[in-house]
DNA sequence: TGCCAGGCCCTCTTTAGGGCCTT
């Protein structure tokens, strides 16, 4: 169980690198609290960039769709209000984080300092037996179905939210521990070969600090 | 002319290289 409020974020973009001039084309942010999806913000975004044909083939997002979309600065300001200071969750979070930082900068906003948790890193630790750790593979393994076409922001974000909740549930059940964003952040950054040892030490430290056997939120 | 992301992770490693993952 995940005992916190988090924002699951997914961007569709014109390419892989904001440093190479790529911009976002669509964003979805989903608020997760008390193990439920409580709300979402989704929008296409017009950043004035052309859409490579392979991106249209991959995502279904066309140049025509972007021409009639809200301007990207408006979308980013609305996104920033929705996200607030809650921890951000994303699959391969370094990708979405670099676009978030770039788009905040373009929009004249201060660089976000939200905690960031990566479901790719979590899945590599909690599900090492999988043949790969693509979002679709993890979702299939966990019995999570895409609500619509993959590679659209809201569908990917909803699936990532399901992955987050399923991994949190599995972690809590298998290790008898309260799962918090702080713990997920720690696990994601512990070396993959050491995370179980580190988790045992973490549990011992929490028990010692509380003076009882019951796990507490830290 | 040719190339063009970047951070993480694993291993045949650490004075490195290659695969994975996101669009």
Coordinates of C-alpha atoms (C1' of nucleotides) in Angstrom, one line a residue:
Chain A
X1 CA 0.0 0.0 0.0
X2 CA 1.2 3.5 -0.8
X3 CA 0.6 5.8 2.1
X4 CA 0.9 9.2 0.3
X5 CA -0.2 11.5 -2.5
X6 CA 1.8 11.3 -5.7
X7 CA 1.6 12.5 -9.3
X8 CA 2.1 10.0 -12.1
X9 CA 3.5 11.9 -15.1
X10 CA 3.9 11.1 -18.7
X11 CA 5.0 13.2 -21.7
X12 CA 4.7 12.5 -25.4
X13 CA 7.4 14.5 -27.2
X14 CA 8.8 15.2 -30.7
X15 CA 11.9 13.2 -29.9
X16 CA 14.3 12.1 -27.2
X17 CA 16.2 15.2 -26.2
X18 CA 15.2 18.7 -25.2
X19 CA 18.8 19.7 -25.7
X20 CA 18.4 18.9 -29.4
X21 CA 15.3 21.1 -29.6
X22 CA 12.6 18.5 -28.9
X23 CA 9.4 19.7 -27.2
X24 CA 6.4 18.1 -25.6
X25 CA 3.3 17.3 -27.7
X26 CA 1.1 15.9 -24.9
X27 CA 1.1 15.6 -21.1
X28 CA -0.9 13.5 -18.6
X29 CA -0.6 13.9 -14.9
X30 CA -2.6 11.6 -12.6
X31 CA -3.0 12.2 -8.8
X32 CA -2.8 9.0 -6.8
X33 CA -3.7 9.0 -3.1
X34 CA -4.9 6.4 -0.6
X35 CA -4.2 3.8 -3.3
X36 CA -6.7 5.3 -5.7
X37 CA -6.6 7.5 -8.7
X38 CA -8.3 10.8 -7.6
X39 CA -7.9 13.1 -10.5
X40 CA -6.0 13.8 -13.7
X41 CA -4.8 16.6 -16.0
X42 CA -4.3 15.8 -19.7
X43 CA -3.7 18.0 -22.7
X44 CA -2.1 18.1 -26.1
X45 CA 0.4 21.0 -26.3
X46 CA 1.4 23.2 -29.2
X47 CA 5.1 24.2 -29.0
X48 CA 5.3 25.3 -32.6
X49 CA 7.4 22.3 -33.6
X50 CA 6.8 19.9 -36.5
X51 CA 5.9 16.3 -35.7
X52 CA 8.3 13.7 -37.2
X53 CA 6.4 11.1 -39.2
X54 CA 7.7 8.3 -37.0
X55 CA 6.4 10.1 -33.9
X56 CA 2.9 10.3 -35.6
X57 CA 3.2 6.6 -36.4
X58 CA 4.3 5.8 -32.8
X59 CA 1.8 8.0 -30.9
X60 CA -0.9 8.8 -33.3
X61 CA -0.4 12.5 -32.5
X62 CA -0.4 14.4 -35.8
X63 CA 0.7 17.9 -36.9
X64 CA -3.0 18.8 -37.3
X65 CA -3.8 17.8 -33.8
X66 CA -1.0 20.0 -32.5
X67 CA -2.0 23.0 -34.6
X68 CA -5.3 23.1 -32.8
X69 CA -3.9 22.3 -29.3
X70 CA -3.5 24.9 -26.5
X71 CA -0.1 26.7 -26.5
X72 CA 2.5 24.9 -24.5
X73 CA 3.2 27.7 -22.0
X74 CA -0.5 27.6 -21.0
X75 CA -0.4 23.8 -20.7
X76 CA 2.8 23.9 -18.5
X77 CA 1.3 26.6 -16.2
X78 CA -1.8 24.5 -15.8
X79 CA 0.3 21.4 -15.2
X80 CA 2.5 23.1 -12.6
X81 CA -0.7 24.1 -10.7
X82 CA -1.9 20.5 -10.8
X83 CA 1.4 18.9 -9.8
X84 CA 2.2 21.3 -6.9
X85 CA 5.0 20.0 -4.7
X86 CA 3.8 16.3 -4.6
X87 CA 6.3 13.6 -5.5
X88 CA 6.4 12.8 -9.2
X89 CA 6.3 9.2 -10.5
X90 CA 7.3 8.3 -14.1
X91 CA 8.5 5.3 -16.0
X92 CA 12.1 6.0 -16.9
X93 CA 11.7 9.2 -14.9
X94 CA 15.0 10.8 -16.1
X95 CA 13.3 11.2 -19.5
X96 CA 10.2 13.0 -18.3
X97 CA 12.2 15.0 -15.7
X98 CA 14.5 16.5 -18.3
X99 CA 11.5 17.6 -20.4
X100 CA 9.7 18.9 -17.3
X101 CA 12.7 21.0 -16.4
X102 CA 13.1 22.3 -20.0
X103 CA 9.4 23.2 -20.4
X104 CA 9.3 24.9 -17.0
X105 CA 12.3 27.0 -18.1
X106 CA 10.6 27.9 -21.5
X107 CA 7.5 28.8 -19.5
X108 CA 9.4 31.1 -17.2
X109 CA 8.8 28.9 -14.2
X110 CA 11.4 28.0 -11.5
X111 CA 12.9 24.6 -11.9
X112 CA 10.7 22.0 -10.2
X113 CA 12.2 20.5 -7.0
X114 CA 9.7 17.7 -6.5
X115 CA 11.0 14.3 -5.4
X116 CA 11.0 12.0 -8.4
X117 CA 10.5 8.2 -8.3
X118 CA 11.1 6.0 -11.3
X119 CA 8.9 2.9 -11.8
X120 CA 11.5 1.5 -14.3
X121 CA 14.2 1.4 -11.5
X122 CA 11.7 0.0 -9.0
X123 CA 10.6 -2.7 -11.4
X124 CA 14.2 -3.7 -12.2
X125 CA 14.6 -4.4 -8.4
X126 CA 11.2 -5.9 -7.6
X127 CA 10.7 -7.8 -10.8
X128 CA 14.2 -8.9 -11.9
X129 CA 12.9 -12.0 -13.6
X130 CA 11.2 -10.2 -16.4
X131 CA 12.8 -10.4 -19.9
X132 CA 12.7 -6.6 -20.1
X133 CA 11.3 -3.7 -18.1
X134 CA 9.3 -1.8 -20.8
X135 CA 6.1 -0.4 -19.3
X136 CA 4.0 -2.7 -21.5
X137 CA 5.9 -5.8 -20.3
X138 CA 5.6 -4.9 -16.6
X139 CA 1.9 -4.0 -17.1
X140 CA 1.2 -7.4 -18.8
X141 CA 3.1 -9.2 -16.0
X142 CA 1.0 -7.4 -13.3
X143 CA -2.3 -8.0 -15.2
X144 CA -2.7 -4.3 -16.0
X145 CA -4.4 -3.5 -19.3
X146 CA -3.9 -0.3 -21.3
X147 CA -7.2 1.7 -21.1
X148 CA -6.7 2.9 -24.7
X149 CA -3.8 3.1 -27.2
X150 CA -0.3 2.8 -25.7
X151 CA 2.0 5.7 -26.4
X152 CA -0.6 8.3 -25.6
X153 CA 0.1 10.2 -22.4
X154 CA -3.0 9.5 -20.4
X155 CA -3.0 5.7 -21.2
X156 CA 0.7 5.4 -20.3
X157 CA 0.2 7.5 -17.2
X158 CA -2.8 5.4 -16.0
X159 CA -0.8 2.2 -16.6
X160 CA 2.2 3.6 -14.8
X161 CA -0.1 4.5 -11.9
X162 CA -1.3 0.9 -11.8
X163 CA 2.2 -0.3 -11.9
X164 CA 3.1 2.0 -9.0
X165 CA 0.2 0.8 -6.9
X166 CA 0.8 -2.9 -7.7
X167 CA 4.5 -2.7 -6.9
X168 CA 3.8 -0.8 -3.6
X169 CA 1.2 -3.4 -2.6
X170 CA 3.7 -6.2 -3.4
X171 CA 6.5 -4.5 -1.5
X172 CA 4.2 -4.0 1.6
X173 CA 2.9 -7.5 1.5
X174 CA 6.2 -9.3 0.9
X175 CA 8.3 -7.2 3.3
X176 CA 5.7 -6.2 5.9
X177 CA 6.4 -2.6 5.6
X178 CA 4.6 0.7 5.2
X179 CA 5.4 2.0 1.7
X180 CA 6.1 5.8 1.5
X181 CA 7.5 7.9 -1.3
X182 CA 10.6 8.2 0.8
X183 CA 11.0 4.4 0.9
X184 CA 10.4 4.1 -2.9
X185 CA 13.0 6.8 -3.6
X186 CA 15.5 5.0 -1.4
X187 CA 14.8 1.6 -3.1
X188 CA 15.1 3.1 -6.6
X189 CA 18.5 4.6 -5.8
X190 CA 19.9 1.6 -3.8
X191 CA 22.2 -0.5 -6.1
X192 CA 20.1 -3.3 -7.6
X193 CA 22.4 -5.9 -6.2
X194 CA 22.1 -4.5 -2.6
X195 CA 18.5 -3.3 -2.3
X196 CA 17.2 -6.2 -0.2
X197 CA 20.1 -5.9 2.3
X198 CA 19.5 -2.1 2.5
X199 CA 15.8 -2.7 3.0
X200 CA 16.5 -5.1 5.9
X201 CA 18.7 -2.4 7.5
X202 CA 16.0 0.2 6.9
X203 CA 13.4 -1.9 8.6
X204 CA 15.7 -2.5 11.6
X205 CA 16.4 1.2 11.9
X206 CA 12.7 2.1 11.7
X207 CA 11.8 -0.6 14.4
X208 CA 14.7 0.7 16.6
X209 CA 13.5 4.3 16.3
X210 CA 9.9 3.4 17.1
X211 CA 10.7 0.9 19.8
X212 CA 8.2 -1.6 18.5
X213 CA 7.8 -4.3 15.8
X214 CA 5.2 -2.4 13.9
X215 CA 6.4 -0.6 10.8
X216 CA 5.8 3.1 10.8
X217 CA 5.5 5.7 8.1
X218 CA 8.8 7.6 7.9
Chain B
dT1 C1' 32.0 14.1 -44.4
dG2 C1' 29.8 11.9 -40.8
dC3 C1' 27.5 12.1 -36.8
dC4 C1' 23.7 13.4 -33.8
dA5 C1' 20.4 11.7 -25.8
dG6 C1' 21.6 10.5 -21.5
dG7 C1' 21.5 8.1 -17.3
dC8 C1' 21.5 3.7 -15.3
dC9 C1' 23.1 -1.0 -14.9
dC10 C1' 25.7 -5.2 -15.7
dT11 C1' 30.0 -7.5 -16.7
dC12 C1' 34.2 -10.7 -20.1
dT13 C1' 34.8 -3.7 -15.2
dT14 C1' 36.8 0.0 -12.5
dT15 C1' 42.4 3.4 -17.2
dA16 C1' 35.4 0.4 -20.4
dG17 C1' 31.9 -0.9 -23.3
dG18 C1' 27.5 -2.1 -24.5
dG19 C1' 22.4 -2.8 -23.6
dC20 C1' 18.2 -0.9 -21.8
dC21 C1' 14.5 2.6 -21.6
dT22 C1' 11.9 6.8 -22.7
dT23 C1' 9.8 9.7 -27.7

